[in-house]
Coordinates of C-alpha atoms in Angstrom, one line a residue:
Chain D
X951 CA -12.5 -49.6 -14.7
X952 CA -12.6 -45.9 -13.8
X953 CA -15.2 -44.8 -11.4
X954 CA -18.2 -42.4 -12.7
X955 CA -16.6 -39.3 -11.7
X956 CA -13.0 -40.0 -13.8
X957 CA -15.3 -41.2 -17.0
X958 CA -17.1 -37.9 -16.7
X959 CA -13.2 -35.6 -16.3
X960 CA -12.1 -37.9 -19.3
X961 CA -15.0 -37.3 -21.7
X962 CA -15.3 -33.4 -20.3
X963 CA -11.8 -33.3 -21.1
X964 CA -12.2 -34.5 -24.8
X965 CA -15.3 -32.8 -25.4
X966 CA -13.7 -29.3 -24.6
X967 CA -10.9 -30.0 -26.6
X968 CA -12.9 -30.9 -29.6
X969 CA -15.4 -28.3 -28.8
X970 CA -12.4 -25.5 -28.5
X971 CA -11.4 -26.8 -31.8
X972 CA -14.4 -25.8 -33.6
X973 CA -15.0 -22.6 -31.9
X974 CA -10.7 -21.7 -33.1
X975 CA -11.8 -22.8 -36.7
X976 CA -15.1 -20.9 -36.9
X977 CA -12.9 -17.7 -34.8
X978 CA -10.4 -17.8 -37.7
X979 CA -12.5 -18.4 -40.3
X980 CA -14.1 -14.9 -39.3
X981 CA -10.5 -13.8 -39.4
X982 CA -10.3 -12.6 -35.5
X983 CA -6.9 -11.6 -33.6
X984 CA -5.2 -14.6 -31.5
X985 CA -7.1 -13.4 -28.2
X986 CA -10.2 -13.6 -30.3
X987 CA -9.8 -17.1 -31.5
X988 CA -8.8 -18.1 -27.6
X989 CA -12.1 -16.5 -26.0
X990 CA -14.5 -18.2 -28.5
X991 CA -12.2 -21.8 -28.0
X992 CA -12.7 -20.8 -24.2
X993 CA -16.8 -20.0 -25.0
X994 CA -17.5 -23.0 -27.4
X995 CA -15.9 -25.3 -25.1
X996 CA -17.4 -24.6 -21.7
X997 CA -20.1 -22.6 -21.9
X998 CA -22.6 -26.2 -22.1
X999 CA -20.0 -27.9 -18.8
X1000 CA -20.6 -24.4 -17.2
X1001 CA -24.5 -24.2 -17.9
X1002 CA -24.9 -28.2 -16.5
X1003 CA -22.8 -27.4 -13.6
X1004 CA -25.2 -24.2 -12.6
X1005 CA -28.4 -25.7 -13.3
X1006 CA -27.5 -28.7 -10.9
X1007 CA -25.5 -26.4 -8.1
X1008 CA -22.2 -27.6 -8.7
X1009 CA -20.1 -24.4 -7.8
X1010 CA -18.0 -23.8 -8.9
X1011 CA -18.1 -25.3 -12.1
X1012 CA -15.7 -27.9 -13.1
X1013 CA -14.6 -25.3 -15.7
X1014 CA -13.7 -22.8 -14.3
X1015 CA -12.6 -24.5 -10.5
X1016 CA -10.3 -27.0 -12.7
X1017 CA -6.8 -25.8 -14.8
X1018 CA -7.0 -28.5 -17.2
X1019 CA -10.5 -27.0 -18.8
X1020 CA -8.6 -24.0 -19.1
X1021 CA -5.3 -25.6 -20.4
X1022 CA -7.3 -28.2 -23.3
X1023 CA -9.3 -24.9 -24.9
X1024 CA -6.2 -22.7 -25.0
X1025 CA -4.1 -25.8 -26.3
X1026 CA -7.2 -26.5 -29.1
X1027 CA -7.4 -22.7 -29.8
X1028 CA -3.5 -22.0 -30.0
X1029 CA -3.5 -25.0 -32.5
X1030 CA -6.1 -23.9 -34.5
X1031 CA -4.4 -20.4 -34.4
X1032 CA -0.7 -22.1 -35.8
X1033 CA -2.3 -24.5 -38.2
X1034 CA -5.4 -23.3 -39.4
X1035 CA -4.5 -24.2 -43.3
X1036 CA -4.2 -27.5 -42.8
X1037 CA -7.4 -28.0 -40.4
X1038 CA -9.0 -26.2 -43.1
X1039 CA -8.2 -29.1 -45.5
X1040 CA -10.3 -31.4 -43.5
X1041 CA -13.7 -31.5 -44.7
X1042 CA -16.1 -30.2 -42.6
X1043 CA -13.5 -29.1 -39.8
X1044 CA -16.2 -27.3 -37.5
X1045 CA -19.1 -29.9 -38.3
X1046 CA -16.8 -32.6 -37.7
X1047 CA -15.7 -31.5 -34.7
X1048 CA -19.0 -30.3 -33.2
X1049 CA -20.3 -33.3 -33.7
X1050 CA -17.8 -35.0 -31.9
X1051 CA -18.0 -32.7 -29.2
X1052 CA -21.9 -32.7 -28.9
X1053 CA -21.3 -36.8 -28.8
X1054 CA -18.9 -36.3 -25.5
X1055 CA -20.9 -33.5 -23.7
X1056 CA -24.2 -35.7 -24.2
X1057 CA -23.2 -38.3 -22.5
X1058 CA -20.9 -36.4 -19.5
X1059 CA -23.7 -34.4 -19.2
X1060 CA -26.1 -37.0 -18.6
X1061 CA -23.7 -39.0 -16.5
X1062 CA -23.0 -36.3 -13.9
X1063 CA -26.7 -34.9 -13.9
X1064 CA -27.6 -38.7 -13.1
X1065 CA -24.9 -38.4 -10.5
X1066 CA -26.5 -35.3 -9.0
X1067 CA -29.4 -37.5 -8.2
X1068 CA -31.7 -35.5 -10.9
X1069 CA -34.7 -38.5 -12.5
X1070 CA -33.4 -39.9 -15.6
X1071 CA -35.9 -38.1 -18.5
X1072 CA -34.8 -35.0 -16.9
X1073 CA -30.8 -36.5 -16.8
X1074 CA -31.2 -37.5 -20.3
X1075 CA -32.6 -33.5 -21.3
X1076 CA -29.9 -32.1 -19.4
X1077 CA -27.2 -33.9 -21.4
X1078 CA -29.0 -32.5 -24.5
X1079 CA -28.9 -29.3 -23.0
X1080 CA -25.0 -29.6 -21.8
X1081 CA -24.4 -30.7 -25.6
X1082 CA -25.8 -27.8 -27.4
X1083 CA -24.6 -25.7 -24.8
X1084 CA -21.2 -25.2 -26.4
X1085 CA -22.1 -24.7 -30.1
X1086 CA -24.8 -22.4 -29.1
X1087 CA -22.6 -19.5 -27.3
X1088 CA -20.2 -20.2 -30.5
X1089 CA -22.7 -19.5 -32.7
X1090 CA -24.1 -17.0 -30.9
X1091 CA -21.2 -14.7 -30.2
X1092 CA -20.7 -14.8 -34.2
X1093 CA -24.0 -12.9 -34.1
X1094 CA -24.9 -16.6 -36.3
X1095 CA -28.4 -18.8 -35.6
X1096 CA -27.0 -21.7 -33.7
X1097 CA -26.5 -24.8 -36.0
X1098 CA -29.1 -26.7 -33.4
X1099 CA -31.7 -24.7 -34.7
X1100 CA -30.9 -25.0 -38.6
X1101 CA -29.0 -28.6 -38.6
X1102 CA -30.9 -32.2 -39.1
X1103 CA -30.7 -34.5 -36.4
X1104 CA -28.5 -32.1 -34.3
X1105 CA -30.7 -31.9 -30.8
X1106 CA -32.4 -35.3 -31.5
X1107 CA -28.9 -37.0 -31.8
X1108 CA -27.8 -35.1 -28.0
X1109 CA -30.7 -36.6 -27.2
X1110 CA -30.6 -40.0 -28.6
X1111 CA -26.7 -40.3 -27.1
X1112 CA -27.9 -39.1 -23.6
X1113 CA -31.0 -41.6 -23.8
X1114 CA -28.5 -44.3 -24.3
X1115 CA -26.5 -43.6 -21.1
X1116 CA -29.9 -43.1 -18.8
X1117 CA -31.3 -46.2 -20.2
X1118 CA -27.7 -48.1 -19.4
X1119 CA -28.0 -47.0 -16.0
X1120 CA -31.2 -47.3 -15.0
X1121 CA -30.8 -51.1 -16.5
X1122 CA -27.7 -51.2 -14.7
X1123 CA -25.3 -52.0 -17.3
X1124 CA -21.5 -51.0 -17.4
X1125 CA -21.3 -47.3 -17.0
X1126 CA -18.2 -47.3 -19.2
X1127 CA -20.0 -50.0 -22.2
X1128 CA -23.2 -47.4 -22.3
X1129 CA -21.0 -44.3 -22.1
X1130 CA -19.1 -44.9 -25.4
X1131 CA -22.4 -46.6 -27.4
X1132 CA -24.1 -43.1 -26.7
X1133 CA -21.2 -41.0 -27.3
X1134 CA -20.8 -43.5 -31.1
X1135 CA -24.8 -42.9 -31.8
X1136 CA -25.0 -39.9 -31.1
X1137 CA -21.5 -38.9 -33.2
X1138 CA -22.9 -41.8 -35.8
X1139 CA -25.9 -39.8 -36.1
X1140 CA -24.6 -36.1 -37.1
X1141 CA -21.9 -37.4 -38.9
X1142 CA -24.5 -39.4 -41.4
X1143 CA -26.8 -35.8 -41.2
X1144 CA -23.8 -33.9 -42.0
X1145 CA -22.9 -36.3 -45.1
X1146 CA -26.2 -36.2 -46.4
X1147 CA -26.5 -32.5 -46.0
Chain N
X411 CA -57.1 -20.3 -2.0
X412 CA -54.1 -21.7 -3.7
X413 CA -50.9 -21.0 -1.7
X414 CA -48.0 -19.0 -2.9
X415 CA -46.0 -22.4 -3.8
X416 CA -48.9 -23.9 -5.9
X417 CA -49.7 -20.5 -7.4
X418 CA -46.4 -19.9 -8.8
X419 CA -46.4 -23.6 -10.1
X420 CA -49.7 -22.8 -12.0
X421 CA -48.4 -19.3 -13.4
X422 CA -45.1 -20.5 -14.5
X423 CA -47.0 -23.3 -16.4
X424 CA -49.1 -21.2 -18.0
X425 CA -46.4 -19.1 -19.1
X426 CA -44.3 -21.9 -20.1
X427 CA -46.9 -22.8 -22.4
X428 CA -47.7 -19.3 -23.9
X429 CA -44.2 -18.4 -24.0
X430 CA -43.3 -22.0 -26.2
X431 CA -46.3 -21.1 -28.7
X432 CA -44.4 -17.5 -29.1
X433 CA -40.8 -19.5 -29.8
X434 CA -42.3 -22.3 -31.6
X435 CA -44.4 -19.8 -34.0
X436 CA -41.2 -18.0 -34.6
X437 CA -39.1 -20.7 -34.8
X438 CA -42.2 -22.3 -38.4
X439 CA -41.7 -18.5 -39.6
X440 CA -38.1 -19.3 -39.8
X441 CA -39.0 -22.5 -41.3
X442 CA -37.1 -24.2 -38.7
X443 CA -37.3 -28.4 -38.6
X444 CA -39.2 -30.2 -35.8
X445 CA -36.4 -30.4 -33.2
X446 CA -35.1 -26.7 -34.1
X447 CA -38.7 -25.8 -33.0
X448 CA -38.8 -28.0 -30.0
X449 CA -35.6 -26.6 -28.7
X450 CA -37.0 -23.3 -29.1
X451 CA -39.7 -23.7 -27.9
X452 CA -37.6 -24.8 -24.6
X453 CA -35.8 -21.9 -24.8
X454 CA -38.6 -19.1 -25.2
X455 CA -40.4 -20.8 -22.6
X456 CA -37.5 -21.9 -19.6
X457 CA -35.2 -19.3 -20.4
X458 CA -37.1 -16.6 -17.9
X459 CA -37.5 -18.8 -14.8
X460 CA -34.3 -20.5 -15.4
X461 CA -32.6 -17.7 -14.9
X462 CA -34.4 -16.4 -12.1
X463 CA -33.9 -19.6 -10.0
X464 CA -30.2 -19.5 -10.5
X465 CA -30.1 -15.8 -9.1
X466 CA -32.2 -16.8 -6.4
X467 CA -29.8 -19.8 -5.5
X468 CA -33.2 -22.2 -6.4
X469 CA -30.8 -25.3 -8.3
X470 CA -31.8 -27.2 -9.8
X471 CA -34.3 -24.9 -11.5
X472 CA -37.7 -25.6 -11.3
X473 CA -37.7 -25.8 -15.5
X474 CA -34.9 -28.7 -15.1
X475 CA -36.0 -30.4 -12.0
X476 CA -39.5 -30.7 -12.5
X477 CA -41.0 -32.8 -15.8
X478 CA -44.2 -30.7 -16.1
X479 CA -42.1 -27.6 -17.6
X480 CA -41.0 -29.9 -20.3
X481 CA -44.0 -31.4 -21.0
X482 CA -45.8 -28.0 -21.5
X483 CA -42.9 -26.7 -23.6
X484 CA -43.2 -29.7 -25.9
X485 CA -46.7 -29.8 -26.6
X486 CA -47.1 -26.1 -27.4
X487 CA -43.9 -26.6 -29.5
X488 CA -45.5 -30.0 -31.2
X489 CA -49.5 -28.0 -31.7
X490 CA -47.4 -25.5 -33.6
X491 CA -45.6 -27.6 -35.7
X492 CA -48.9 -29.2 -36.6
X493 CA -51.1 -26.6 -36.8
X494 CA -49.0 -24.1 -38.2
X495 CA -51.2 -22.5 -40.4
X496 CA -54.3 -22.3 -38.2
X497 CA -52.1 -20.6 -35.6
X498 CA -50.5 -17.4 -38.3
X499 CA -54.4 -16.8 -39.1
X500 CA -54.5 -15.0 -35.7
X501 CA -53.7 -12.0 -35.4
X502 CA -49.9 -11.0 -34.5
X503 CA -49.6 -14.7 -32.8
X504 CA -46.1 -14.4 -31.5
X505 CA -46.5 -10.8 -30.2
X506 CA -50.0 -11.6 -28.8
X507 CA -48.3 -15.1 -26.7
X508 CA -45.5 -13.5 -26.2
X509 CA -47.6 -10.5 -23.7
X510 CA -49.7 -13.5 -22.3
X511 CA -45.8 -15.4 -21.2
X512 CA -44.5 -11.7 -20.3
X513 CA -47.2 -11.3 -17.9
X514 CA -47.5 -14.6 -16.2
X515 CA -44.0 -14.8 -15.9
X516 CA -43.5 -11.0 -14.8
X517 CA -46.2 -12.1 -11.7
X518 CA -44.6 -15.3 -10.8
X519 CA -41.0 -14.4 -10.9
X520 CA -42.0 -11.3 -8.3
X521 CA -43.9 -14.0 -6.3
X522 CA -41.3 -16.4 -6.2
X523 CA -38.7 -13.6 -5.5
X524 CA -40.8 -12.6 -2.3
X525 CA -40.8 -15.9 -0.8
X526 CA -37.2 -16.1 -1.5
X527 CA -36.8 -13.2 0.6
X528 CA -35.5 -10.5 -1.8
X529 CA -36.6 -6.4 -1.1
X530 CA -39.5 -5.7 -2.4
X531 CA -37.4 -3.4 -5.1
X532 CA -35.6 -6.0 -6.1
X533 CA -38.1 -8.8 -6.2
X534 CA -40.1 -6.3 -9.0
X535 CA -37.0 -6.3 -10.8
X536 CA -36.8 -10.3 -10.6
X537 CA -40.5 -10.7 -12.0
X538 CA -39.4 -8.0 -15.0
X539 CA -36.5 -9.8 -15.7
X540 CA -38.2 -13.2 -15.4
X541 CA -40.8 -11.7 -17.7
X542 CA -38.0 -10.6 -20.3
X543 CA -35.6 -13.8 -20.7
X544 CA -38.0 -15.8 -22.4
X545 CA -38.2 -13.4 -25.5
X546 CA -34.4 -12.3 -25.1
X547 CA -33.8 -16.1 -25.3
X548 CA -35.5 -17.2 -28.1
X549 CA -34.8 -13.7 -30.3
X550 CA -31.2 -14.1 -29.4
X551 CA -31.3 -17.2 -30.7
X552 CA -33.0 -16.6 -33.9
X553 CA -30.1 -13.8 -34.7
X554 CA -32.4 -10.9 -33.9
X555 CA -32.7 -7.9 -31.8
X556 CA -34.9 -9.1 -28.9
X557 CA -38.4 -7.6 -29.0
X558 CA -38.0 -5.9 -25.3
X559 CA -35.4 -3.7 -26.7
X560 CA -37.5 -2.4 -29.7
X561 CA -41.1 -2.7 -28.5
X562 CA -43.0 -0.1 -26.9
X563 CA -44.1 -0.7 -23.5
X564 CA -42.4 -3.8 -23.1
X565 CA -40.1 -3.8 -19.7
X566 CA -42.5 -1.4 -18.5
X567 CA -45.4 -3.6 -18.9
X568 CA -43.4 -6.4 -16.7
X569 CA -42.4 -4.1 -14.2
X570 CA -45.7 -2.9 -14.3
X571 CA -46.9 -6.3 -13.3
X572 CA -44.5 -7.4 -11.1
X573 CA -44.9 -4.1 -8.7
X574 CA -48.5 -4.4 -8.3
X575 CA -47.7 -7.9 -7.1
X576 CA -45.3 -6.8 -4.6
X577 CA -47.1 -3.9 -3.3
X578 CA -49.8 -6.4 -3.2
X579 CA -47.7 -8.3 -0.7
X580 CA -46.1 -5.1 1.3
X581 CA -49.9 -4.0 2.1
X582 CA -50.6 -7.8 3.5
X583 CA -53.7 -8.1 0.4
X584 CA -54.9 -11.6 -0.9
X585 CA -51.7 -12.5 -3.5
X586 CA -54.5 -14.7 -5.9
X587 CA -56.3 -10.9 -6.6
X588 CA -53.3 -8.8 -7.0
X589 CA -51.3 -11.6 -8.6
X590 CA -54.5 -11.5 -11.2
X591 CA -54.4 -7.6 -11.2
X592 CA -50.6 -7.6 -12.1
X593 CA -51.0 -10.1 -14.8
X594 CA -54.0 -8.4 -16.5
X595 CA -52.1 -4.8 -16.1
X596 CA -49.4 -6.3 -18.0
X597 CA -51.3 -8.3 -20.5
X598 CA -53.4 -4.7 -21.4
X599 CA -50.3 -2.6 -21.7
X600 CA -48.6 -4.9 -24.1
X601 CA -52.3 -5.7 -25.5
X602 CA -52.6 -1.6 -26.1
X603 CA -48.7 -0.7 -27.5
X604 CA -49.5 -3.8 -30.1
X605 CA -52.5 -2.8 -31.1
X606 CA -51.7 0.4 -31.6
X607 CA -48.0 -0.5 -33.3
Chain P
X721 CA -7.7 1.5 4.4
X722 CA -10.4 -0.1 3.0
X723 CA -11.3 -4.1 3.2
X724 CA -11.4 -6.0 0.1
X725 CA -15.2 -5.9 0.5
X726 CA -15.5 -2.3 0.6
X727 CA -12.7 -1.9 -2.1
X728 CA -14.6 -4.8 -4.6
X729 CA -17.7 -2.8 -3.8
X730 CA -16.5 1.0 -5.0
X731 CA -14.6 -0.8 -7.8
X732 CA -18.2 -2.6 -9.3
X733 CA -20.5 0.6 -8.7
X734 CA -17.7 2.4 -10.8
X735 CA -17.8 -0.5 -12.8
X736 CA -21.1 -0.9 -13.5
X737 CA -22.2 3.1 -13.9
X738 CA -19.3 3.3 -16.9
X739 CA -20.6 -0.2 -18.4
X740 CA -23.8 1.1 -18.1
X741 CA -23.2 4.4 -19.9
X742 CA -21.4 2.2 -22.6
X743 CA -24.8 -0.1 -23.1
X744 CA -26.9 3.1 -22.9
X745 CA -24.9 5.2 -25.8
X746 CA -24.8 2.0 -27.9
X747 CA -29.0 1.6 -27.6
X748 CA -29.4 5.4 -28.2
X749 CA -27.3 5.0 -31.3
X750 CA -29.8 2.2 -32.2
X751 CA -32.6 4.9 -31.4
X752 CA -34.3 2.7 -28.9
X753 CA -37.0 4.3 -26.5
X754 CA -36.3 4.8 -23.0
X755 CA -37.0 1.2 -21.9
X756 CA -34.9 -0.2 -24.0
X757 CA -32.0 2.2 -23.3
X758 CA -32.3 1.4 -19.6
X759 CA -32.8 -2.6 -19.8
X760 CA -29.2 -2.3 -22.2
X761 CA -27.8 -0.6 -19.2
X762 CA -28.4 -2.7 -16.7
X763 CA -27.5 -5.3 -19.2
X764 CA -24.3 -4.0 -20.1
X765 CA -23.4 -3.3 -16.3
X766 CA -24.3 -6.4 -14.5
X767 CA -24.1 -9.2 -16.8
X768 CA -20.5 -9.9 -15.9
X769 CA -20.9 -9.4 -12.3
X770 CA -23.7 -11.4 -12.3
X771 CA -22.0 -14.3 -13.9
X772 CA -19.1 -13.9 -11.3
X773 CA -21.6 -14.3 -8.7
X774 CA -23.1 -17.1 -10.1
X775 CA -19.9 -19.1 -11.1
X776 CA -18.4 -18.6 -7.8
X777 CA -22.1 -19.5 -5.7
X778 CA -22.9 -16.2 -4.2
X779 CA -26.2 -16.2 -5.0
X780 CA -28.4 -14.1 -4.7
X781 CA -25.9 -11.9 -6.7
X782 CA -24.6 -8.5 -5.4
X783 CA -26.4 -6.6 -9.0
X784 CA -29.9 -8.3 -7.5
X785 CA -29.7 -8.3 -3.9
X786 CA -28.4 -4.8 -3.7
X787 CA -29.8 -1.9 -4.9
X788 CA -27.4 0.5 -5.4
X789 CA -26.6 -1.4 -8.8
X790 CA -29.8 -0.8 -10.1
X791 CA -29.6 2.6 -8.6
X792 CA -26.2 3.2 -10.6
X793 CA -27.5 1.5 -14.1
X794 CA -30.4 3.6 -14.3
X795 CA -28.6 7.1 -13.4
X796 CA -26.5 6.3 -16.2
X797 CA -29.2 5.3 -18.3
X798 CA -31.6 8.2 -17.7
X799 CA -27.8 10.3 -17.9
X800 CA -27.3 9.1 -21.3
X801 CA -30.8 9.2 -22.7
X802 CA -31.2 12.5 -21.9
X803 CA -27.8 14.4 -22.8
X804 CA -27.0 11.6 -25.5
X805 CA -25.9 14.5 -28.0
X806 CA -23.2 15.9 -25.3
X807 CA -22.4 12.4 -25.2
X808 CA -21.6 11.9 -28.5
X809 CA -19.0 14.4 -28.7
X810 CA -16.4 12.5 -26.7
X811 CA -14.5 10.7 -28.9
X812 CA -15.5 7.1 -29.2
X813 CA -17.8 7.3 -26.4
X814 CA -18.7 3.6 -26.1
X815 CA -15.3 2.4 -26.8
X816 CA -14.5 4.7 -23.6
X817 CA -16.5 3.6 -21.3
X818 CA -16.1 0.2 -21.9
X819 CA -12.3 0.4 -21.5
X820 CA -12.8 2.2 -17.9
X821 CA -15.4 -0.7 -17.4
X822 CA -13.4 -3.4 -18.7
X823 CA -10.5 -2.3 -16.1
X824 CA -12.7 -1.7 -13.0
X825 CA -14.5 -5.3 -13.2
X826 CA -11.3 -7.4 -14.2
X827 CA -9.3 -6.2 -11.2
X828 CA -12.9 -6.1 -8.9
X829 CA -13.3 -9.9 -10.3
X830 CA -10.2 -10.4 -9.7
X831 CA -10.5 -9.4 -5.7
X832 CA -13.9 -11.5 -5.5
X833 CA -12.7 -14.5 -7.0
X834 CA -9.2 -14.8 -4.7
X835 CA -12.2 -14.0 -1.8
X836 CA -13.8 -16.9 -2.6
X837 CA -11.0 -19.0 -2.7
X838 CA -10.4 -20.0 -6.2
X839 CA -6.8 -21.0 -7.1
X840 CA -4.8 -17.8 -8.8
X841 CA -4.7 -18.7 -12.1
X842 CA -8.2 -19.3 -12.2
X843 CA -8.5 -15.9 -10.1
X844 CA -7.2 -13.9 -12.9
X845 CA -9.1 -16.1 -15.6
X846 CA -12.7 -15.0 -13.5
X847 CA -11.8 -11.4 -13.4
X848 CA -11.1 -11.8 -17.1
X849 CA -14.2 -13.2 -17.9
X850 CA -16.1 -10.7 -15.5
X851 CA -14.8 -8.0 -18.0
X852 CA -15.6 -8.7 -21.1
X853 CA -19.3 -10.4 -19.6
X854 CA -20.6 -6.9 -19.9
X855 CA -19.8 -5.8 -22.7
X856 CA -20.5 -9.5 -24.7
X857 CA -24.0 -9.0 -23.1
X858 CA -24.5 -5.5 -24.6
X859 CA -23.2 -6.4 -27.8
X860 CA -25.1 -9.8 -28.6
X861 CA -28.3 -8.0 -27.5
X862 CA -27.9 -6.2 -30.4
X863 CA -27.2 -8.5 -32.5
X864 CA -23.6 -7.4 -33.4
X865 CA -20.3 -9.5 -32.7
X866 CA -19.0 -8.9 -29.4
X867 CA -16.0 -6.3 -29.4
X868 CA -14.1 -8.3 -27.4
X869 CA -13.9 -10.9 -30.6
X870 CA -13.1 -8.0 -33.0
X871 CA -11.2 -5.4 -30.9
X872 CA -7.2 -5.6 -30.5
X873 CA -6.1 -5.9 -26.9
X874 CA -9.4 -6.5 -25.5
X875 CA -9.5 -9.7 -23.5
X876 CA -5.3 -9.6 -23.3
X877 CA -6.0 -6.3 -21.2
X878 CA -8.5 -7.8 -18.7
X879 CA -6.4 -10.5 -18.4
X880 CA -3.3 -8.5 -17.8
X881 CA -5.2 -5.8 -15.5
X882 CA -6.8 -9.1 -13.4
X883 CA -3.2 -10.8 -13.2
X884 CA -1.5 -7.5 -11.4
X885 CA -4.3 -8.2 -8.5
X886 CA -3.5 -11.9 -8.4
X887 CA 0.0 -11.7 -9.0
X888 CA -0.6 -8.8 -5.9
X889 CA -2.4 -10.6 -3.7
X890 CA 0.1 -13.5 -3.6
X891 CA 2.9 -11.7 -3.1
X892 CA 1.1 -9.9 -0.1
X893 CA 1.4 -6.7 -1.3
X894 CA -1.2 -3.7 -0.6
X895 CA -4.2 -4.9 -2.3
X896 CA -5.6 -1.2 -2.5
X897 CA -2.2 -0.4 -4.8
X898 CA -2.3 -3.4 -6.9
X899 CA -5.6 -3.2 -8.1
X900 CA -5.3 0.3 -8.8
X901 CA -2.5 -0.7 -10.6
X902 CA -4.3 -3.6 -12.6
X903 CA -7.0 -1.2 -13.7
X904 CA -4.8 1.7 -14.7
X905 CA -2.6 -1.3 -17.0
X906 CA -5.8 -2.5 -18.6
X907 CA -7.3 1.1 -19.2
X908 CA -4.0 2.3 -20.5
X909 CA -3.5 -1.1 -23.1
X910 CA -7.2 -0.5 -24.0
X911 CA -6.8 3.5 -24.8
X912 CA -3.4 2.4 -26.8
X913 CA -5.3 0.1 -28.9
X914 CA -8.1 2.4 -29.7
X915 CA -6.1 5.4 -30.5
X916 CA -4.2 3.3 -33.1
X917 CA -7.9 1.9 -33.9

């Protein structure tokens, strides 16, 4: 069973590289250069890790102390970059992905605010704020409103998924069981919002 | 007589609550859903001091670390979501919120910079900024050109504020009075460019 | 021979005074007032810097614990505002300053992040990002895509001008002649790629 702080590097991880992925698709849908479509997988991807890692004085942050945050968002952006007609097939590509990023981040940012000793409502708002975080700057630097503020269910699912992990651990259930039924609600919840849409 | 700690705490409050009725008004103009507002609301009203804690080196944030920032956020967010039509009767709401945030905000974040121990320069440039982030925040995130860059009077009126604060504390005077003075000064400058608009 | 602190300090006044004169000629092209002109500048000078500061944990950051930032935003500010027609006649002001700026903070992020004792790759990735933090800053205040996701060469020459310093430092070569070398590489990539505009 891996310990708190390899469950957060392992869902960080994924999240980035799902998050990178739908900042490449949204980059080339707005038909930007290669280094274009890298900065905004780089942006989408870390700008929520980076924001949690400030707000709790962890510097400097896992994103930009670490390779590997570097190495999954140019891998997802270089992807998107060489394939883009086929991840454009996929319905949804950016929605799906987002979602599935906004499901990791929740819960890795509510993990390692919990680990940083912060009380659990304020845990549980931080891995909100650590899941929006990413989408946001996307958005953002596409001179777009951010899909939290126009989506259904978008913050309250961050919210919902992070709930889930604070709950677990103040209960004292498995860190690993509570971790992947908020990363699922949370996912479970955008994807039904995004079908219904 | 309050000290400096407990004053700030009561000024960043009351700004946190003026500043969310400004992003939770704009956030029902945009016709915006309950959470979109919420998270707005957030954003207009943590954005300032948020930011101003992390250049102070102040992690985690007063506005993450302490539950009373949320709880004022939500509630202005949730009266506007309610009363959403009793609010747009007065007149200019967001503009008029956004001066009473700017100046409580401009006063505190000059305060709080002083007993961090920044120059008196720079601390009046730390209540500005403080004063400004709020309504960069929550105009950045509704896609527009934030109101400090187009609105008369508007930076000024922080710095305004935040220097009679810290000349305040260079001459050694009670900090409840020219705290007060600061915050009325800035109110009345904004209150003045509006009106005349 | 100067230290690295002395050398990172001329680099980000230079820095900051052409970033600041890029923010100001954008806002006076926007026909802000004075106020806004100057908070773009100090906007479009410090935000990267700032960022640097923060990622790396030297708080309070050098743009708000030392003046002579401020004093170097707002000369170029007041510069710009007042001779913004002279201005205008160089050929792609904006664009020109920004390049200068772009080379100055990569290869003065550069220096600050090996100073703080990140690993090289992440060195060069810092002074990167504290280029284009700047100019993303001056550009999403107003509203607009940032340049460095439409502009050819624009993050490639940050990176390549940060990379000579690293690349420098580890090799234990002058550090005075590879970060003038750095800056000159991403000035000249950045000049190339506007003249072919």
């Amino acid at each position: 069973m891996p310990t708190i702080k390899t469950l957060v590097l392992i869902l960080d991880l994924c999240g980035t590289f799902v998050f990178a992925l739908s900042g490449a698709t949204a980059a080339v849908r707005r038909r930007l250069d290669l280094f274009g479509v890298l900065v905004l997988s780089f942006a989408a991807a870390n700008s929520g890790g980076i924001v949690r890692d400030l707000l709790i004085g962890a510097v400097p942050p896992a994103a930009i102390g670490d390779w590997r945050y570097l190495a999954a968002s140019l891998a997802a952006g270089l992807i998107t970059f060489g394939w883009a007609p086929q991840i454009e097939k996929l319905q949804n590509p950016v929605r799906m992905f987002d979602a599935a990023g906004l499901a990791l981040f929740a819960v890795a940012g509510a993990q390692k605010a919990l680990a940083s000793g912060l009380n659990p409502v304020m845990a549980a708002l931080l891995g909100m704020l650590t899941g929006i975080g990413g989408g946001m700057a996307r958005d953002v630097l596409l001179a777009d409103v951010p899909m939290v503020l126009r989506a259904d269910l978008y913050a309250v699912a961050a919210l919902a998924g992070a709930t889930v992990v604070v709950v677990g651990s103040t209960l004292a259930l498995p860190s690993m069981a509570t971790t992947m039924a908020g990363a699922l609600l949370c996912f479970g919840l955008r994807t039904i919002a995004i079908r219904r849409g």
